[in-house]
């Protein structure tokens, strides 16, 4: 039986149940958090996260995939502390999140740099998947990278490092993309050039567009589409996100889509209170409260909803492990 790695250890793939394929627990700048401790109350944040995740479990979600990697403040021990008290599966990731340069840690060594040499990221990501993250036995279940506006040298380096770690481990790849810049297609080109099976690649944030021509191109490439920012109406209103998913499902592409919010218990990118004001629907239960009823109304069947929430995440997370 194929297993999937979670914060609480490996679980049988069949036990993942309903999965939201892109939700963060905490998104932080760890350097700022450590240097300005008045901005962070650890016990209160952990308790808040436990309450939100338990409410999500009570709403019918069994698992979340958490693509919080380097650059987003991953702290696997903090997430484990939350998960001790919240009864759902959290699938952690490894990789690096940047829209531009690599961190200075990698700047002077590695392929194409002053000192050259091997790509240190490959060993780091591979170790997270095969040995465990940060000295814990908790292993990453998938790889994460990002391409926002363009393929900068730093972004390309991370994509190629992630591709290599994927080939060594079989862990699937999730790519943050920007449909308005068409960068899902660029990510597919780079990963294809590394001989990655695009059927093991999830193009995150594809749901930020209603451009079916663009989405068909991504599907033709073989990847999963992350319809994964429900509630972020500021980027694309809910009715357009729902109509796009319903249309693709009606065309027979439910087996190419996964659903999520890209929400979090706490994100430090916005001043206190602003997130709730600007994006009031951007929270973990919006899909179950509002989106699924709207999809049913738009003609999407239960079988298709199950495909997107249960079958596709299981297939994606286990494809390279069978
Ligand atoms: Zn995200």
mmCIF file of C-alpha atoms and ligand atoms in Angstrom:
data_model
loop_
_atom_site.group_PDB
_atom_site.id
_atom_site.type_symbol
_atom_site.label_atom_id
_atom_site.label_comp_id
_atom_site.label_asym_id
_atom_site.label_seq_id
_atom_site.Cartn_x
_atom_site.Cartn_y
_atom_site.Cartn_z
ATOM 1 C CA UNK A 1 0.000 0.000 0.000
ATOM 2 C CA UNK A 2 1.395 3.360 -1.018
ATOM 3 C CA UNK A 3 1.925 5.779 1.841
ATOM 4 C CA UNK A 4 1.961 9.571 1.907
ATOM 5 C CA UNK A 5 4.170 11.507 4.304
ATOM 6 C CA UNK A 6 2.426 13.755 6.819
ATOM 7 C CA UNK A 7 3.514 15.757 9.855
ATOM 8 C CA UNK A 8 2.207 12.924 12.060
ATOM 9 C CA UNK A 9 4.032 10.294 10.018
ATOM 10 C CA UNK A 10 3.236 8.230 6.933
ATOM 11 C CA UNK A 11 -0.420 7.415 6.273
ATOM 12 C CA UNK A 12 -1.919 5.045 3.680
ATOM 13 C CA UNK A 13 -2.869 7.034 0.582
ATOM 14 C CA UNK A 14 -6.391 5.648 0.906
ATOM 15 C CA UNK A 15 -6.703 7.383 4.302
ATOM 16 C CA UNK A 16 -6.076 10.906 2.961
ATOM 17 C CA UNK A 17 -9.804 11.366 2.322
ATOM 18 C CA UNK A 18 -10.885 14.862 1.331
ATOM 19 C CA UNK A 19 -7.806 16.978 0.607
ATOM 20 C CA UNK A 20 -7.429 20.724 0.159
ATOM 21 C CA UNK A 21 -4.335 20.715 -2.025
ATOM 22 C CA UNK A 22 -2.855 24.134 -1.105
ATOM 23 C CA UNK A 23 -3.302 25.547 2.405
ATOM 24 C CA UNK A 24 -0.626 27.021 4.644
ATOM 25 C CA UNK A 25 -0.540 26.821 8.423
ATOM 26 C CA UNK A 26 1.798 29.802 8.995
ATOM 27 C CA UNK A 27 3.414 32.114 6.417
ATOM 28 C CA UNK A 28 6.115 34.165 8.116
ATOM 29 C CA UNK A 29 9.369 35.956 7.625
ATOM 30 C CA UNK A 30 11.252 33.991 10.300
ATOM 31 C CA UNK A 31 14.112 36.519 10.495
ATOM 32 C CA UNK A 32 11.701 39.359 11.244
ATOM 33 C CA UNK A 33 9.734 37.190 13.683
ATOM 34 C CA UNK A 34 12.880 36.306 15.637
ATOM 35 C CA UNK A 35 14.164 39.886 15.770
ATOM 36 C CA UNK A 36 10.869 41.579 16.587
ATOM 37 C CA UNK A 37 9.324 39.184 19.092
ATOM 38 C CA UNK A 38 6.632 41.692 20.065
ATOM 39 C CA UNK A 39 5.012 40.921 16.684
ATOM 40 C CA UNK A 40 4.457 37.252 17.563
ATOM 41 C CA UNK A 41 2.743 35.416 20.415
ATOM 42 C CA UNK A 42 3.731 31.771 19.945
ATOM 43 C CA UNK A 43 1.189 30.198 22.313
ATOM 44 C CA UNK A 44 -1.697 32.290 21.015
ATOM 45 C CA UNK A 45 -0.769 31.587 17.389
ATOM 46 C CA UNK A 46 -0.527 27.849 18.001
ATOM 47 C CA UNK A 47 -3.852 27.815 19.836
ATOM 48 C CA UNK A 48 -5.473 29.843 17.032
ATOM 49 C CA UNK A 49 -4.147 27.458 14.397
ATOM 50 C CA UNK A 50 -5.383 24.417 16.337
ATOM 51 C CA UNK A 51 -8.878 25.925 16.500
ATOM 52 C CA UNK A 52 -8.968 26.800 12.776
ATOM 53 C CA UNK A 53 -7.650 23.425 11.641
ATOM 54 C CA UNK A 54 -9.935 21.483 13.971
ATOM 55 C CA UNK A 55 -12.888 23.488 12.608
ATOM 56 C CA UNK A 56 -11.755 22.540 9.095
ATOM 57 C CA UNK A 57 -11.634 18.869 10.079
ATOM 58 C CA UNK A 58 -15.106 19.179 11.593
ATOM 59 C CA UNK A 59 -16.258 20.690 8.276
ATOM 60 C CA UNK A 60 -15.249 17.467 6.485
ATOM 61 C CA UNK A 61 -11.644 18.027 5.378
ATOM 62 C CA UNK A 62 -9.321 15.145 6.280
ATOM 63 C CA UNK A 63 -6.008 16.475 4.907
ATOM 64 C CA UNK A 64 -4.274 19.606 3.696
ATOM 65 C CA UNK A 65 -1.136 19.919 1.594
ATOM 66 C CA UNK A 66 0.987 22.725 3.072
ATOM 67 C CA UNK A 67 3.481 24.149 0.534
ATOM 68 C CA UNK A 68 5.256 26.339 3.099
ATOM 69 C CA UNK A 69 8.934 25.993 2.154
ATOM 70 C CA UNK A 70 12.126 28.051 2.431
ATOM 71 C CA UNK A 71 11.220 31.671 1.765
ATOM 72 C CA UNK A 72 7.817 31.285 3.447
ATOM 73 C CA UNK A 73 9.089 30.613 6.974
ATOM 74 C CA UNK A 74 8.743 26.843 7.266
ATOM 75 C CA UNK A 75 9.118 25.690 10.904
ATOM 76 C CA UNK A 76 8.178 22.025 10.976
ATOM 77 C CA UNK A 77 8.337 21.786 14.784
ATOM 78 C CA UNK A 78 5.769 24.562 15.173
ATOM 79 C CA UNK A 79 3.458 22.859 12.680
ATOM 80 C CA UNK A 80 3.968 19.544 14.501
ATOM 81 C CA UNK A 81 3.004 21.231 17.768
ATOM 82 C CA UNK A 82 -0.214 22.452 16.119
ATOM 83 C CA UNK A 83 -0.877 19.054 14.570
ATOM 84 C CA UNK A 84 -0.556 17.285 17.936
ATOM 85 C CA UNK A 85 -3.834 18.960 18.849
ATOM 86 C CA UNK A 86 -5.605 19.249 15.473
ATOM 87 C CA UNK A 87 -6.946 15.988 14.087
ATOM 88 C CA UNK A 88 -6.244 16.226 10.365
ATOM 89 C CA UNK A 89 -3.351 15.240 8.108
ATOM 90 C CA UNK A 90 -0.882 17.973 7.148
ATOM 91 C CA UNK A 91 1.350 17.056 4.195
ATOM 92 C CA UNK A 92 4.550 19.125 4.381
ATOM 93 C CA UNK A 93 6.694 20.241 1.454
ATOM 94 C CA UNK A 94 10.271 21.066 0.582
ATOM 95 C CA UNK A 95 11.627 23.528 -1.930
ATOM 96 C CA UNK A 96 12.222 27.238 -2.212
ATOM 97 C CA UNK A 97 9.858 30.127 -2.853
ATOM 98 C CA UNK A 98 11.257 33.095 -4.741
ATOM 99 C CA UNK A 99 10.017 35.307 -7.581
ATOM 100 C CA UNK A 100 13.520 36.632 -8.343
ATOM 101 C CA UNK A 101 16.865 35.684 -6.812
ATOM 102 C CA UNK A 102 18.031 32.757 -4.741
ATOM 103 C CA UNK A 103 18.901 33.619 -1.114
ATOM 104 C CA UNK A 104 22.514 34.784 -0.569
ATOM 105 C CA UNK A 105 23.174 31.430 1.092
ATOM 106 C CA UNK A 106 23.288 29.986 -2.453
ATOM 107 C CA UNK A 107 24.485 33.081 -4.331
ATOM 108 C CA UNK A 108 28.217 32.326 -4.687
ATOM 109 C CA UNK A 109 28.189 28.551 -5.122
ATOM 110 C CA UNK A 110 26.298 26.185 -7.359
ATOM 111 C CA UNK A 111 25.868 25.972 -11.136
ATOM 112 C CA UNK A 112 26.535 29.240 -12.974
ATOM 113 C CA UNK A 113 27.960 31.060 -9.950
ATOM 114 C CA UNK A 114 31.350 32.523 -9.034
ATOM 115 C CA UNK A 115 32.526 29.349 -7.316
ATOM 116 C CA UNK A 116 30.490 26.851 -9.341
ATOM 117 C CA UNK A 117 30.089 23.314 -8.056
ATOM 118 C CA UNK A 118 27.092 21.140 -7.303
ATOM 119 C CA UNK A 119 23.631 22.496 -6.583
ATOM 120 C CA UNK A 120 23.310 22.443 -2.781
ATOM 121 C CA UNK A 121 19.536 22.721 -3.002
ATOM 122 C CA UNK A 122 19.234 19.252 -4.521
ATOM 123 C CA UNK A 123 20.789 17.566 -1.475
ATOM 124 C CA UNK A 124 18.739 19.704 0.896
ATOM 125 C CA UNK A 125 15.411 18.985 -0.804
ATOM 126 C CA UNK A 126 16.212 15.293 -1.278
ATOM 127 C CA UNK A 127 17.169 14.943 2.388
ATOM 128 C CA UNK A 128 13.889 16.549 3.465
ATOM 129 C CA UNK A 129 12.032 13.907 1.434
ATOM 130 C CA UNK A 130 14.102 10.822 2.292
ATOM 131 C CA UNK A 131 15.517 11.517 5.786
ATOM 132 C CA UNK A 132 13.361 14.179 7.402
ATOM 133 C CA UNK A 133 13.044 17.937 7.827
ATOM 134 C CA UNK A 134 15.277 19.900 10.216
ATOM 135 C CA UNK A 135 16.460 16.945 12.251
ATOM 136 C CA UNK A 136 12.963 15.544 12.763
ATOM 137 C CA UNK A 137 11.654 12.276 11.319
ATOM 138 C CA UNK A 138 8.969 14.305 9.494
ATOM 139 C CA UNK A 139 9.408 13.896 5.739
ATOM 140 C CA UNK A 140 8.241 16.179 2.948
ATOM 141 C CA UNK A 141 5.484 14.788 0.727
ATOM 142 C CA UNK A 142 6.045 17.023 -2.299
ATOM 143 C CA UNK A 143 8.285 19.693 -3.846
ATOM 144 C CA UNK A 144 7.459 23.373 -4.267
ATOM 145 C CA UNK A 145 8.931 26.109 -6.443
ATOM 146 C CA UNK A 146 7.654 29.396 -7.840
ATOM 147 C CA UNK A 147 7.608 31.431 -11.014
ATOM 148 C CA UNK A 148 5.685 34.683 -10.840
ATOM 149 C CA UNK A 149 6.314 37.216 -13.625
ATOM 150 C CA UNK A 150 9.294 35.740 -15.451
ATOM 151 C CA UNK A 151 11.966 33.063 -15.575
ATOM 152 C CA UNK A 152 14.783 34.920 -13.801
ATOM 153 C CA UNK A 153 18.137 33.123 -13.365
ATOM 154 C CA UNK A 154 17.301 32.509 -9.686
ATOM 155 C CA UNK A 155 13.841 31.118 -10.452
ATOM 156 C CA UNK A 156 15.253 28.858 -13.160
ATOM 157 C CA UNK A 157 17.910 27.539 -10.790
ATOM 158 C CA UNK A 158 15.257 26.569 -8.235
ATOM 159 C CA UNK A 159 13.033 24.944 -10.878
ATOM 160 C CA UNK A 160 15.945 22.825 -12.117
ATOM 161 C CA UNK A 161 16.966 21.868 -8.554
ATOM 162 C CA UNK A 162 13.385 20.841 -7.798
ATOM 163 C CA UNK A 163 13.285 18.802 -11.029
ATOM 164 C CA UNK A 164 16.447 16.945 -10.005
ATOM 165 C CA UNK A 165 15.136 16.248 -6.486
ATOM 166 C CA UNK A 166 11.902 14.982 -8.059
ATOM 167 C CA UNK A 167 13.804 12.584 -10.308
ATOM 168 C CA UNK A 168 15.817 11.259 -7.352
ATOM 169 C CA UNK A 169 12.842 10.766 -5.029
ATOM 170 C CA UNK A 170 9.616 10.533 -7.042
ATOM 171 C CA UNK A 171 8.057 13.332 -4.970
ATOM 172 C CA UNK A 172 5.588 15.352 -7.077
ATOM 173 C CA UNK A 173 6.129 19.030 -7.914
ATOM 174 C CA UNK A 174 3.894 22.011 -7.168
ATOM 175 C CA UNK A 175 4.692 25.258 -8.992
ATOM 176 C CA UNK A 176 3.396 28.643 -7.857
ATOM 177 C CA UNK A 177 2.502 30.444 -11.105
ATOM 178 C CA UNK A 178 0.852 33.612 -12.367
ATOM 179 C CA UNK A 179 -1.714 33.033 -15.129
ATOM 180 C CA UNK A 180 -1.695 36.728 -16.051
ATOM 181 C CA UNK A 181 1.979 36.311 -16.965
ATOM 182 C CA UNK A 182 1.473 32.866 -18.522
ATOM 183 C CA UNK A 183 4.189 31.434 -16.313
ATOM 184 C CA UNK A 184 2.533 28.041 -15.811
ATOM 185 C CA UNK A 185 3.478 27.298 -19.412
ATOM 186 C CA UNK A 186 7.065 28.467 -18.875
ATOM 187 C CA UNK A 187 7.350 26.200 -15.821
ATOM 188 C CA UNK A 188 6.121 23.287 -17.940
ATOM 189 C CA UNK A 189 8.791 24.053 -20.580
ATOM 190 C CA UNK A 190 11.610 24.119 -18.030
ATOM 191 C CA UNK A 191 10.458 20.953 -16.265
ATOM 192 C CA UNK A 192 9.909 19.173 -19.588
ATOM 193 C CA UNK A 193 13.482 20.070 -20.572
ATOM 194 C CA UNK A 194 14.572 18.248 -17.399
ATOM 195 C CA UNK A 195 12.573 15.175 -18.514
ATOM 196 C CA UNK A 196 10.014 15.564 -15.733
ATOM 197 C CA UNK A 197 6.685 13.793 -16.335
ATOM 198 C CA UNK A 198 4.291 16.766 -16.361
ATOM 199 C CA UNK A 199 1.584 14.448 -15.043
ATOM 200 C CA UNK A 200 3.400 14.707 -11.702
ATOM 201 C CA UNK A 201 3.331 18.512 -11.784
ATOM 202 C CA UNK A 202 0.621 20.726 -10.297
ATOM 203 C CA UNK A 203 0.436 24.272 -11.691
ATOM 204 C CA UNK A 204 -0.760 26.215 -8.652
ATOM 205 C CA UNK A 205 -2.924 29.331 -8.946
ATOM 206 C CA UNK A 206 -4.242 28.358 -12.381
ATOM 207 C CA UNK A 207 -7.656 29.236 -10.942
ATOM 208 C CA UNK A 208 -6.692 32.916 -10.904
ATOM 209 C CA UNK A 209 -7.803 33.151 -14.546
ATOM 210 C CA UNK A 210 -10.998 32.467 -16.485
ATOM 211 C CA UNK A 211 -8.974 32.177 -19.736
ATOM 212 C CA UNK A 212 -9.949 28.707 -20.893
ATOM 213 C CA UNK A 213 -7.481 28.810 -23.788
ATOM 214 C CA UNK A 214 -4.584 29.167 -21.355
ATOM 215 C CA UNK A 215 -5.966 26.472 -19.059
ATOM 216 C CA UNK A 216 -6.432 24.060 -21.977
ATOM 217 C CA UNK A 217 -2.775 24.547 -22.898
ATOM 218 C CA UNK A 218 -1.710 23.602 -19.352
ATOM 219 C CA UNK A 219 -3.999 20.555 -19.467
ATOM 220 C CA UNK A 220 -2.627 19.552 -22.868
ATOM 221 C CA UNK A 221 0.836 19.641 -21.280
ATOM 222 C CA UNK A 222 -0.412 16.963 -18.879
ATOM 223 C CA UNK A 223 -0.353 18.805 -15.530
ATOM 224 C CA UNK A 224 -2.903 19.269 -12.777
ATOM 225 C CA UNK A 225 -4.464 22.709 -12.414
ATOM 226 C CA UNK A 226 -4.524 24.239 -8.929
ATOM 227 C CA UNK A 227 -7.932 25.939 -8.659
ATOM 228 C CA UNK A 228 -6.562 26.911 -5.319
ATOM 229 C CA UNK A 229 -7.301 30.499 -4.373
ATOM 230 C CA UNK A 230 -11.009 30.390 -3.625
ATOM 231 C CA UNK A 231 -11.893 33.382 -1.470
ATOM 232 C CA UNK A 232 -9.263 35.656 -2.992
ATOM 233 C CA UNK A 233 -11.942 37.620 -4.841
ATOM 234 C CA UNK A 234 -9.538 40.541 -5.208
ATOM 235 C CA UNK A 235 -7.625 38.481 -7.812
ATOM 236 C CA UNK A 236 -10.668 36.827 -9.455
ATOM 237 C CA UNK A 237 -14.241 36.910 -8.116
ATOM 238 C CA UNK A 238 -15.772 33.694 -6.786
ATOM 239 C CA UNK A 239 -18.443 33.485 -9.488
ATOM 240 C CA UNK A 240 -15.784 33.469 -12.224
ATOM 241 C CA UNK A 241 -13.666 30.888 -10.380
ATOM 242 C CA UNK A 242 -16.733 28.658 -9.944
ATOM 243 C CA UNK A 243 -17.846 29.089 -13.580
ATOM 244 C CA UNK A 244 -14.356 28.164 -14.829
ATOM 245 C CA UNK A 245 -14.163 24.985 -12.740
ATOM 246 C CA UNK A 246 -17.739 24.022 -13.699
ATOM 247 C CA UNK A 247 -17.009 24.557 -17.397
ATOM 248 C CA UNK A 248 -13.798 22.495 -17.351
ATOM 249 C CA UNK A 249 -15.556 19.751 -15.351
ATOM 250 C CA UNK A 250 -18.379 19.714 -17.924
ATOM 251 C CA UNK A 251 -15.755 19.323 -20.664
ATOM 252 C CA UNK A 252 -14.485 16.212 -18.877
ATOM 253 C CA UNK A 253 -11.493 17.703 -17.068
ATOM 254 C CA UNK A 254 -12.476 17.145 -13.428
ATOM 255 C CA UNK A 255 -9.589 14.667 -13.302
ATOM 256 C CA UNK A 256 -7.147 17.548 -13.991
ATOM 257 C CA UNK A 257 -8.195 19.939 -11.173
ATOM 258 C CA UNK A 258 -7.656 20.225 -7.429
ATOM 259 C CA UNK A 259 -9.348 22.717 -5.097
ATOM 260 C CA UNK A 260 -8.033 24.898 -2.254
ATOM 261 C CA UNK A 261 -7.903 28.436 -0.844
ATOM 262 C CA UNK A 262 -4.151 29.137 -0.426
ATOM 263 C CA UNK A 263 -5.265 30.414 2.964
ATOM 264 C CA UNK A 264 -3.410 30.212 6.278
ATOM 265 C CA UNK A 265 -3.909 30.523 10.029
ATOM 266 C CA UNK A 266 -1.570 33.502 10.005
ATOM 267 C CA UNK A 267 0.316 35.325 7.246
ATOM 268 C CA UNK A 268 2.574 38.262 8.120
ATOM 269 C CA UNK A 269 2.430 39.870 4.658
ATOM 270 C CA UNK A 270 -0.387 42.210 5.676
ATOM 271 C CA UNK A 271 -0.835 44.516 8.678
ATOM 272 C CA UNK A 272 -3.207 43.185 11.349
ATOM 273 C CA UNK A 273 -6.847 43.228 10.274
ATOM 274 C CA UNK A 274 -6.192 44.156 6.630
ATOM 275 C CA UNK A 275 -6.499 40.623 5.294
ATOM 276 C CA UNK A 276 -9.943 40.160 6.864
ATOM 277 C CA UNK A 277 -11.039 43.528 5.421
ATOM 278 C CA UNK A 278 -9.677 43.078 1.888
ATOM 279 C CA UNK A 279 -10.443 39.361 1.483
ATOM 280 C CA UNK A 280 -13.198 38.386 3.951
ATOM 281 C CA UNK A 281 -13.905 35.088 2.151
ATOM 282 C CA UNK A 282 -10.271 33.979 2.227
ATOM 283 C CA UNK A 283 -10.465 31.294 4.924
ATOM 284 C CA UNK A 284 -10.341 27.514 5.183
ATOM 285 C CA UNK A 285 -14.067 26.722 5.102
ATOM 286 C CA UNK A 286 -15.134 28.907 2.150
ATOM 287 C CA UNK A 287 -15.028 25.981 -0.308
ATOM 288 C CA UNK A 288 -17.271 23.761 1.802
ATOM 289 C CA UNK A 289 -19.564 26.613 2.873
ATOM 290 C CA UNK A 290 -19.976 28.407 -0.463
ATOM 291 C CA UNK A 291 -18.003 27.019 -3.429
ATOM 292 C CA UNK A 292 -19.255 23.416 -3.421
ATOM 293 C CA UNK A 293 -22.930 24.500 -3.284
ATOM 294 C CA UNK A 294 -22.218 26.948 -6.136
ATOM 295 C CA UNK A 295 -20.532 24.213 -8.197
ATOM 296 C CA UNK A 296 -23.520 21.896 -7.669
ATOM 297 C CA UNK A 297 -25.788 24.737 -8.743
ATOM 298 C CA UNK A 298 -23.635 25.138 -11.871
ATOM 299 C CA UNK A 299 -24.102 21.463 -12.747
ATOM 300 C CA UNK A 300 -20.943 19.885 -11.337
ATOM 301 C CA UNK A 301 -21.790 16.421 -10.016
ATOM 302 C CA UNK A 302 -20.830 14.724 -6.747
ATOM 303 C CA UNK A 303 -18.618 12.280 -8.644
ATOM 304 C CA UNK A 304 -16.660 15.187 -10.156
ATOM 305 C CA UNK A 305 -16.342 16.938 -6.794
ATOM 306 C CA UNK A 306 -14.997 13.735 -5.266
ATOM 307 C CA UNK A 307 -12.541 13.435 -8.151
ATOM 308 C CA UNK A 308 -11.178 16.934 -7.441
ATOM 309 C CA UNK A 309 -11.095 16.679 -3.646
ATOM 310 C CA UNK A 310 -10.206 13.008 -3.075
ATOM 311 C CA UNK A 311 -8.991 11.100 -6.135
ATOM 312 C CA UNK A 312 -6.736 13.695 -7.800
ATOM 313 C CA UNK A 313 -4.778 14.609 -4.638
ATOM 314 C CA UNK A 314 -4.247 10.906 -3.877
ATOM 315 C CA UNK A 315 -3.117 10.180 -7.445
ATOM 316 C CA UNK A 316 -0.851 13.244 -7.579
ATOM 317 C CA UNK A 317 0.789 12.529 -4.230
ATOM 318 C CA UNK A 318 1.461 8.874 -5.029
ATOM 319 C CA UNK A 319 2.172 8.840 -8.778
ATOM 320 C CA UNK A 320 5.944 8.646 -8.419
ATOM 321 C CA UNK A 321 5.846 6.159 -5.534
ATOM 322 C CA UNK A 322 3.883 3.260 -7.025
HETATM 323 ZN ZN1 LIG B 1 0.530 29.323 -1.253
#
